[in-house]
Coordinates of N, CA and C and ligand atoms in Angstrom, one line a residue:
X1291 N -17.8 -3.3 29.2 CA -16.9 -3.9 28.2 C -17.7 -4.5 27.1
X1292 N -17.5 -4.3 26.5 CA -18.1 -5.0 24.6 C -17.7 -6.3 24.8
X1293 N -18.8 -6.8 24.1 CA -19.3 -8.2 23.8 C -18.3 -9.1 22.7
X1294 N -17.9 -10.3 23.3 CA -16.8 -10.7 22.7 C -17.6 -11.5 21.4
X1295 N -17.1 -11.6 20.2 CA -17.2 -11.9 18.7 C -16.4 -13.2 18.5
X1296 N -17.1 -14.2 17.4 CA -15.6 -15.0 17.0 C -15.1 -14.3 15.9
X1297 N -13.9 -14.3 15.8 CA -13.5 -14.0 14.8 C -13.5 -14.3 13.1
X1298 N -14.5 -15.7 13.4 CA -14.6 -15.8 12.3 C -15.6 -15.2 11.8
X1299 N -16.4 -14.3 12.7 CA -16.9 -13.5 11.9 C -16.9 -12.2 11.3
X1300 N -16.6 -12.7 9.9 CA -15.7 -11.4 9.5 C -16.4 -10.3 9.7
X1301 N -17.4 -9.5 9.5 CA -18.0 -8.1 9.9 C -17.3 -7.6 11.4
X1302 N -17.3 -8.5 12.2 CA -16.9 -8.3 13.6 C -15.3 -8.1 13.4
X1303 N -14.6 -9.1 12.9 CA -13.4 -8.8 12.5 C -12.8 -7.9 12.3
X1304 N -13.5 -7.4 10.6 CA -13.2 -6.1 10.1 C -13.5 -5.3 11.0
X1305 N -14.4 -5.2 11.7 CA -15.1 -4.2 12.8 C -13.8 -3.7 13.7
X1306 N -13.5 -5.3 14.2 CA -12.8 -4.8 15.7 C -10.9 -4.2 14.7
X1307 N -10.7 -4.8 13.6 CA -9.7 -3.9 13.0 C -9.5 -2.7 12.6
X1308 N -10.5 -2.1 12.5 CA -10.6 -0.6 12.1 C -10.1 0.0 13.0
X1309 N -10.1 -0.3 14.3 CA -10.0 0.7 15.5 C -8.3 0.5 15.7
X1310 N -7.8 -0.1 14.4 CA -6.4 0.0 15.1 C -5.9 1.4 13.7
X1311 N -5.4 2.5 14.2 CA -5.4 3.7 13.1 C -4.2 3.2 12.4
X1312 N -4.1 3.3 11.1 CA -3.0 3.2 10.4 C -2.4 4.4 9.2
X1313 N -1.1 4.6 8.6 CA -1.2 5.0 7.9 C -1.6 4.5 6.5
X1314 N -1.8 5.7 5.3 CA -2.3 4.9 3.9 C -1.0 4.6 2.9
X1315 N -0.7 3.9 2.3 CA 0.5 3.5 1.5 C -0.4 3.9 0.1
X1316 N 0.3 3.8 -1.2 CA 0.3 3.5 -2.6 C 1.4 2.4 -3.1
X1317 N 1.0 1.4 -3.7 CA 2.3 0.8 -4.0 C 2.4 0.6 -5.4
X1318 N 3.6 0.5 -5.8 CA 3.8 0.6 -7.3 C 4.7 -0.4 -8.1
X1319 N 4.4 -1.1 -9.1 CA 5.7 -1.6 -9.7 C 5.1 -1.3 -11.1
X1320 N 6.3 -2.1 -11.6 CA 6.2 -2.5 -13.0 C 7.2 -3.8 -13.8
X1321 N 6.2 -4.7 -14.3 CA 7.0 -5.5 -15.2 C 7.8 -5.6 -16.4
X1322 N 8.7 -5.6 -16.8 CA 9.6 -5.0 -18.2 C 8.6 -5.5 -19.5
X1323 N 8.3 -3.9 -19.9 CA 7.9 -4.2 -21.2 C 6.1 -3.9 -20.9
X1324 N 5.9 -3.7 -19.5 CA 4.4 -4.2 -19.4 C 4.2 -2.9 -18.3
X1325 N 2.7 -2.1 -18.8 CA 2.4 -1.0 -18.1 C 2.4 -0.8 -16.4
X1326 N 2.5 0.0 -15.7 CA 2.3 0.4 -14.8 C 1.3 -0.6 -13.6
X1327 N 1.9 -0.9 -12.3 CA 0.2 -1.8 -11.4 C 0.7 -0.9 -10.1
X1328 N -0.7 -1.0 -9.8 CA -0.8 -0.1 -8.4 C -1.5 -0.2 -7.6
X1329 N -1.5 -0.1 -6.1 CA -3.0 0.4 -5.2 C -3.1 0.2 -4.4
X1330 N -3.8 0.9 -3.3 CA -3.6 1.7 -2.0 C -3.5 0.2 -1.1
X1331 N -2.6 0.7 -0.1 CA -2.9 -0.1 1.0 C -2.3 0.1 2.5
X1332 N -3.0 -0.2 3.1 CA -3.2 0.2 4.6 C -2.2 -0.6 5.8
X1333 N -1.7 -2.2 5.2 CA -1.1 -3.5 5.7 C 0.0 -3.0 5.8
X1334 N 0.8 -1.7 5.6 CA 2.2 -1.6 5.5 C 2.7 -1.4 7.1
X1335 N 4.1 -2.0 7.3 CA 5.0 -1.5 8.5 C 6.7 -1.9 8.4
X1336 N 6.9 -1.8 9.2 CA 8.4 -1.7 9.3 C 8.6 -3.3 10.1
X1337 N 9.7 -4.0 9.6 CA 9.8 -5.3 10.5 C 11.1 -5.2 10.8
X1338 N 12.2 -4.7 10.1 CA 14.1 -4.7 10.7 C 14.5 -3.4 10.5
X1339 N 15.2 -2.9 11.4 CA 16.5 -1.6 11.3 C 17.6 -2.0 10.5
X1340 N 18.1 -3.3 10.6 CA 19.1 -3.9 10.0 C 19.0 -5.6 9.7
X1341 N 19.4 -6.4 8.2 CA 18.5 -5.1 7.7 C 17.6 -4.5 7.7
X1342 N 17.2 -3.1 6.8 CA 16.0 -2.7 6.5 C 15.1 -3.2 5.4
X1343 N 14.2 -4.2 6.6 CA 12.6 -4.6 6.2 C 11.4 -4.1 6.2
X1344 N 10.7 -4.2 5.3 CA 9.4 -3.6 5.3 C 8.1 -5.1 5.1
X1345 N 7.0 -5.0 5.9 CA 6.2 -6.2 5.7 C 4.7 -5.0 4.7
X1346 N 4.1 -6.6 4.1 CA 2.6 -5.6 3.7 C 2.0 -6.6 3.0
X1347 N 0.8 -6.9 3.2 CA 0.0 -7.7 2.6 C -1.3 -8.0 1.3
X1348 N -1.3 -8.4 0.3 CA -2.3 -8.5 -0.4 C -3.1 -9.4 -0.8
X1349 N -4.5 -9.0 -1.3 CA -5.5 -10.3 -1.7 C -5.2 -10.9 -2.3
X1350 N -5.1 -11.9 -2.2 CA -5.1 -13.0 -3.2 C -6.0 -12.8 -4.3
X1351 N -6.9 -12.0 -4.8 CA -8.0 -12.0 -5.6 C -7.2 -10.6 -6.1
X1352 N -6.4 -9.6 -5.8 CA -6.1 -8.5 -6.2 C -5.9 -8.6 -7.6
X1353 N -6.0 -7.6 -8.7 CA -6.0 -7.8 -9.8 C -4.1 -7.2 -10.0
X1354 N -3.4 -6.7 -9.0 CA -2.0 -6.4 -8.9 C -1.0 -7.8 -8.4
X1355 N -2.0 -8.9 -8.3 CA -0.9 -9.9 -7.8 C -0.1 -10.7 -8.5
X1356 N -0.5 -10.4 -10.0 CA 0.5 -11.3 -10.7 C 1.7 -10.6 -10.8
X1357 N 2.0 -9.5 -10.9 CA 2.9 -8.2 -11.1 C 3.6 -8.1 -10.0
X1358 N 3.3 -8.4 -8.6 CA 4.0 -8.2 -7.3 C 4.5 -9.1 -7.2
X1359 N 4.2 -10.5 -7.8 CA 4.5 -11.7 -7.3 C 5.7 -11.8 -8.4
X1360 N 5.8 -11.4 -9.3 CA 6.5 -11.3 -10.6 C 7.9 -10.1 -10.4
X1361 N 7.6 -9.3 -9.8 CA 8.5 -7.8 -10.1 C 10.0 -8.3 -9.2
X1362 N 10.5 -7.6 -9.7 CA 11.9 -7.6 -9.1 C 12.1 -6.5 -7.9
X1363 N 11.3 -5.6 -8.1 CA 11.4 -4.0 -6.8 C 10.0 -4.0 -7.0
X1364 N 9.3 -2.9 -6.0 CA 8.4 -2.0 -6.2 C 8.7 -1.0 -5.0
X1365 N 7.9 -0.1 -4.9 CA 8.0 1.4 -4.3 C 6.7 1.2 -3.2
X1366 N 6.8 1.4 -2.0 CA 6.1 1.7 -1.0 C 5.5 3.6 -0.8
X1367 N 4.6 4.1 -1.0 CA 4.7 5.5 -1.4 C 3.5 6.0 0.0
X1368 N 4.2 6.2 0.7 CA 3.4 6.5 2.3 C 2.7 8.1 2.0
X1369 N 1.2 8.1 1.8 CA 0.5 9.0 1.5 C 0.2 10.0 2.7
X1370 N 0.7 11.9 2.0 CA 0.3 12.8 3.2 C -1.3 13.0 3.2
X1371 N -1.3 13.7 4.3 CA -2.6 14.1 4.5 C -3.8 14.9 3.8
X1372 N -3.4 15.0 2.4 CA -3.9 15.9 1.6 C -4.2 15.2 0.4
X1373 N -3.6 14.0 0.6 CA -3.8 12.9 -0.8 C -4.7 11.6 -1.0
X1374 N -6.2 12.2 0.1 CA -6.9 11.1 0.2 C -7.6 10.6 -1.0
X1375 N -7.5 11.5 -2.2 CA -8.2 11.5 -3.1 C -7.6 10.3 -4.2
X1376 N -6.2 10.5 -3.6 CA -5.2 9.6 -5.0 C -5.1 8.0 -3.8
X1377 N -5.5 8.5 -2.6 CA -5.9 6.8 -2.1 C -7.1 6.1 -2.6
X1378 N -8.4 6.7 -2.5 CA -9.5 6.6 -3.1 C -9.6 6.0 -4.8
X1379 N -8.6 6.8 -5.4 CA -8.4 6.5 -6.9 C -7.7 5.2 -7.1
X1380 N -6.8 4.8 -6.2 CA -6.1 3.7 -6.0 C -6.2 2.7 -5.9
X1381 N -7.4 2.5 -5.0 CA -8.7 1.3 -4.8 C -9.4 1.1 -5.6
X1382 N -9.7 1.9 -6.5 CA -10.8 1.2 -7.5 C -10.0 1.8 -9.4
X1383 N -11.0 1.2 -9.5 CA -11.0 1.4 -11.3 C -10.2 0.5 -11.7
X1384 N -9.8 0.9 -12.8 CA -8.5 -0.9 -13.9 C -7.4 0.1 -13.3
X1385 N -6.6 -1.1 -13.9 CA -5.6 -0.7 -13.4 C -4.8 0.6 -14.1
X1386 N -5.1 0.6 -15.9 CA -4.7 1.5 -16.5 C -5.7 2.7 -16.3
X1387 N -6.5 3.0 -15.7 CA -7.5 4.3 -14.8 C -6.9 4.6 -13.7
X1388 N -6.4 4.1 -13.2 CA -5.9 4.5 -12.3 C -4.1 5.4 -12.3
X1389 N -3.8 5.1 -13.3 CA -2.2 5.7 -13.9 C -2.6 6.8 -15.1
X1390 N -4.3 7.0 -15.3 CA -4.7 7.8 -16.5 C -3.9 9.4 -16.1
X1391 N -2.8 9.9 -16.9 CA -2.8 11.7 -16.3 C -2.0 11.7 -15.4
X1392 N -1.3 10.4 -14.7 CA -0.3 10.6 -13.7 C 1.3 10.4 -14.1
X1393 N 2.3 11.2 -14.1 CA 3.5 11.0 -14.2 C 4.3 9.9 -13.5
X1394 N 5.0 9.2 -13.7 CA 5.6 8.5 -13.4 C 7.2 8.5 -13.1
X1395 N 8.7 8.2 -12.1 CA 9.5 8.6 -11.9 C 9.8 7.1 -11.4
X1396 N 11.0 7.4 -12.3 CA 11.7 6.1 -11.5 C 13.0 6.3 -10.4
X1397 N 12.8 5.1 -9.6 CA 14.2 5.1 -8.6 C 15.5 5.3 -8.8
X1398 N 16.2 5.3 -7.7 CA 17.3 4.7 -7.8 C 18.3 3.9 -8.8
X1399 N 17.4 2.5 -8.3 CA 17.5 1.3 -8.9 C 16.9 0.5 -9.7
X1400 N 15.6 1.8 -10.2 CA 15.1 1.3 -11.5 C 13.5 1.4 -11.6
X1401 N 12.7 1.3 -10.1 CA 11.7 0.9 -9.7 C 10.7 2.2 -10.0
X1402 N 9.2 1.8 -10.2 CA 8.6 3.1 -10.3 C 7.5 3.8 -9.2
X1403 N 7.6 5.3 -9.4 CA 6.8 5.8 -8.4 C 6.1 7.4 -8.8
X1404 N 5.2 7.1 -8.1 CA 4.4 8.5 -8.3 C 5.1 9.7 -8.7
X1405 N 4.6 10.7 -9.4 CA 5.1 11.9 -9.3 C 4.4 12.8 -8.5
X1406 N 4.6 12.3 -7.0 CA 3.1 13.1 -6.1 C 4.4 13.4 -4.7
X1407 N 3.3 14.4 -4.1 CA 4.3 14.8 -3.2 C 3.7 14.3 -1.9
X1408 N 4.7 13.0 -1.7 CA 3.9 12.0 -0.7 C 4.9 12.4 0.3
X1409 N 4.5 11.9 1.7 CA 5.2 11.9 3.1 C 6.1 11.1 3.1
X1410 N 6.5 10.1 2.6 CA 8.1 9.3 2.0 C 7.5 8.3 1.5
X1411 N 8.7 7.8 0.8 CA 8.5 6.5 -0.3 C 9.8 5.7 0.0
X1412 N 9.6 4.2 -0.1 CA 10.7 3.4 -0.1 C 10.8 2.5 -0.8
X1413 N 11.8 2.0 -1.7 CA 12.4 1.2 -3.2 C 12.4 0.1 -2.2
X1414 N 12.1 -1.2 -2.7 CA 12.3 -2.1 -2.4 C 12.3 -3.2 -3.0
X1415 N 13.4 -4.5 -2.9 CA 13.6 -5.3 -3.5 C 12.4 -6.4 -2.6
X1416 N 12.1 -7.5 -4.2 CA 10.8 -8.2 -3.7 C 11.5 -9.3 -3.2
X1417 N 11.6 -9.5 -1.6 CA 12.5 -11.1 -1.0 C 11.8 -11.9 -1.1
X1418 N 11.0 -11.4 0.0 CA 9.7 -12.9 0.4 C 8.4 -12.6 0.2
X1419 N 7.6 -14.0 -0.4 CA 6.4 -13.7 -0.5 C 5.7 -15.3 0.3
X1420 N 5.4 -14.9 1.5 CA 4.5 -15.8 2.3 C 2.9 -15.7 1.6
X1421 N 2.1 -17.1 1.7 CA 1.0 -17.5 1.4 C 0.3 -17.6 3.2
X1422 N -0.8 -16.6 3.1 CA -1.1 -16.6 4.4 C -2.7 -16.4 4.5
X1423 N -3.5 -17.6 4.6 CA -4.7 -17.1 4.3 C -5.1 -16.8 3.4
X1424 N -6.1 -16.0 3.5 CA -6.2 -14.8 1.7 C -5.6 -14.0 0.9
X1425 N -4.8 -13.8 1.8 CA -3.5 -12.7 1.5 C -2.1 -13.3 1.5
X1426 N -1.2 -12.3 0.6 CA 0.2 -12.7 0.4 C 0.5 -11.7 1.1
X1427 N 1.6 -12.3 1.9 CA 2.5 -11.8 3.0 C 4.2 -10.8 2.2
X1428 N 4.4 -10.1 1.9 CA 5.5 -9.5 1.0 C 6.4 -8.6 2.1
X1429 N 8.0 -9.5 2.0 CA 8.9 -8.7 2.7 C 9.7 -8.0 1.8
X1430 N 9.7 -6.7 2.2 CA 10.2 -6.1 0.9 C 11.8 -5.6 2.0
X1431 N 13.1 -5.8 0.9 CA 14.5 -5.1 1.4 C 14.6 -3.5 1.0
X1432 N 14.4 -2.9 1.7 CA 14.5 -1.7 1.4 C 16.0 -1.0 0.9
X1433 N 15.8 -0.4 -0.2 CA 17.5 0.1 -0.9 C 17.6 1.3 -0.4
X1434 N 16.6 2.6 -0.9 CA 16.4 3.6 -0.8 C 15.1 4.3 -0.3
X1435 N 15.2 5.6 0.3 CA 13.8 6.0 0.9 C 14.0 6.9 0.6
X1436 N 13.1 8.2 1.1 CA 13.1 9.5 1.3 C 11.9 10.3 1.9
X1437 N 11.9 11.1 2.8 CA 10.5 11.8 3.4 C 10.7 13.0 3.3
X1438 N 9.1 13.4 3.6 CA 9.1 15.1 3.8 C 8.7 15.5 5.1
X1439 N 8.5 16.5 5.4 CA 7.7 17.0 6.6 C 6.1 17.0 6.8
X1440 N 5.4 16.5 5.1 CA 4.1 16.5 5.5 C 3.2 16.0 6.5
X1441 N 2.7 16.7 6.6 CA 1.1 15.0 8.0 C 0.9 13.9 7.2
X1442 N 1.0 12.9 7.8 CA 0.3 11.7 7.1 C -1.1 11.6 6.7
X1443 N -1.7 10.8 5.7 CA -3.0 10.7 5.8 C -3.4 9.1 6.8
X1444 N -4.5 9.6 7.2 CA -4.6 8.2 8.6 C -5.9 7.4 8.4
X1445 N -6.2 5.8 8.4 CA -7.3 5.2 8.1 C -7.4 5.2 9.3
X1446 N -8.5 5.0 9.9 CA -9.4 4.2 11.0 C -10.7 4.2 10.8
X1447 N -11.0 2.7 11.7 CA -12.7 2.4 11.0 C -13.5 3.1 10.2
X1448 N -12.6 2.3 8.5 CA -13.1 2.7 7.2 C -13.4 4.2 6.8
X1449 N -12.6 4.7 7.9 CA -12.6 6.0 7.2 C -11.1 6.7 7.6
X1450 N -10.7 8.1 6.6 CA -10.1 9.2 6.8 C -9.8 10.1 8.5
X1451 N -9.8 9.5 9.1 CA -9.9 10.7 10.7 C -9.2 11.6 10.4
X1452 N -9.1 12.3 10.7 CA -8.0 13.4 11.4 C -7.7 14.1 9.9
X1453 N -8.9 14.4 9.3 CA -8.5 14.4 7.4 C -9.6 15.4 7.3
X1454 N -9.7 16.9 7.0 CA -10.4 17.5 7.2 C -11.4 17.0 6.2
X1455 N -13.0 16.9 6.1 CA -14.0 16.3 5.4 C -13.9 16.9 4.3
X1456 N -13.3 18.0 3.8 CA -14.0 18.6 2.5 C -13.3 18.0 1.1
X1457 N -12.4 17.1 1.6 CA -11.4 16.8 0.0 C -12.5 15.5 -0.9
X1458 N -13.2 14.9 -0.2 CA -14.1 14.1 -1.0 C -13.3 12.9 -1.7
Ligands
LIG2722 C1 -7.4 2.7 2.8 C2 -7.3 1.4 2.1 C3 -6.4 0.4 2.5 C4 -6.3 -0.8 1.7 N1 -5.4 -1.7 2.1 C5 -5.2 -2.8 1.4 C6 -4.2 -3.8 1.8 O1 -3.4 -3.6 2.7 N2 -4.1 -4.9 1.0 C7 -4.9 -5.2 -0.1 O2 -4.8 -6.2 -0.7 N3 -5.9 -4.3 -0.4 C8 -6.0 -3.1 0.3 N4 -7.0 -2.2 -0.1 C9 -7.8 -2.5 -1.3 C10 -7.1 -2.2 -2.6 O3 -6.6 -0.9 -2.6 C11 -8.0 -2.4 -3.8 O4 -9.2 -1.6 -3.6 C12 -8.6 -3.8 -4.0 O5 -7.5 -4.7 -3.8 C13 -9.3 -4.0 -5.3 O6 -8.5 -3.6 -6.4 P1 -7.4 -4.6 -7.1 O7 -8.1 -5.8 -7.6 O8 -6.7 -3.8 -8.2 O9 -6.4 -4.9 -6.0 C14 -7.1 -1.0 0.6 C15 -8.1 0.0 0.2 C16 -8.2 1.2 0.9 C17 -9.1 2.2 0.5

């Protein structure tokens, strides 16, 4: 059996979190009048059938948090298995490099989202925003979704698995 860690130490932490596989999200809003904010994240899941809730968390240091904490919707954009490249893009650069060449489409109800052909996306109204730690805790009410048939793309310990190596 492996050697127990405290948790406060974060290398160990992060370490022993990796091994739980997740899917990759993109999330998206926008504030009226004010460009495009975005970027990948891994914290997403499902918390109600009824209603339909969505949980997901961010850094408090994120350079998207004034915009999340601000927006009225944003879009949850669950990334297929072929789109590790636009997760990778997601994470880094400004914020306006990161939307450089990408089309944009709005919801339903107003909200914006990729023009990519992701494994589903869901509109969501911003309810709750818990202060948790380092991170904000965001319950989002889900209005509208939609999926495809593609494979997901999958994080585990800091990397792509199940993601053939060659997309870079
Ligand atoms: C696979 C993956 C999952 C991530 N998940 C999260 C997450 O759940 N929450 C978060 O705040 N940042 C997450 N990040 C980091 C952000 O995407 C981003 O790199 C970081 O917040 C710095 O950029 P920002 O200041 O624009 O937020 C993740 C990054 C990657 C590559």
């Amino acid at each position: 059996m492996s050697t127990p860690h405290l948790a406060t130490d974060s290398k160990a932490f992060r370490h022993a979190l990796g091994r739980f596989p997740t899917g990759v999200t993109i999330l998206t809003t926008q504030l009226p009048g004010q460009p495009p904010i975005g970027l990948t994240v891994s914290s997403f899941n499902s918390v109600s059938l009824d209603p339909p809730l969505i949980v997901w968390s961010l850094s408090k240091k994120s350079s998207a948090r004034d915009a999340f904490q601000h927006c009225e919707r944003y879009v949850v954009q669950v990334l297929a298995a072929d789109q590790m490249k636009l997760a990778n893009h997601f994470a880094k650069g400004t914020q306006s490099e990161r939307f450089e060449g990408l089309n944009l489409i709005s919801t339903p109800n107003g909200a914006v989202r990729l023009d990519a052909q992701c494994a589903a996306w869901f509109e969501c109204v911003n309810t709750h925003i818990h202060e948790e730690g380092d991170h904000l805790v965001f319950i989002g009410a889900v209005e509208h979704c939609a999926d495809t048939e593609a494979l997901p793309l999958i994080y585990h310990a800091g990397g792509y698995d199940l993601t053939p190596k060659n997309q870079s």
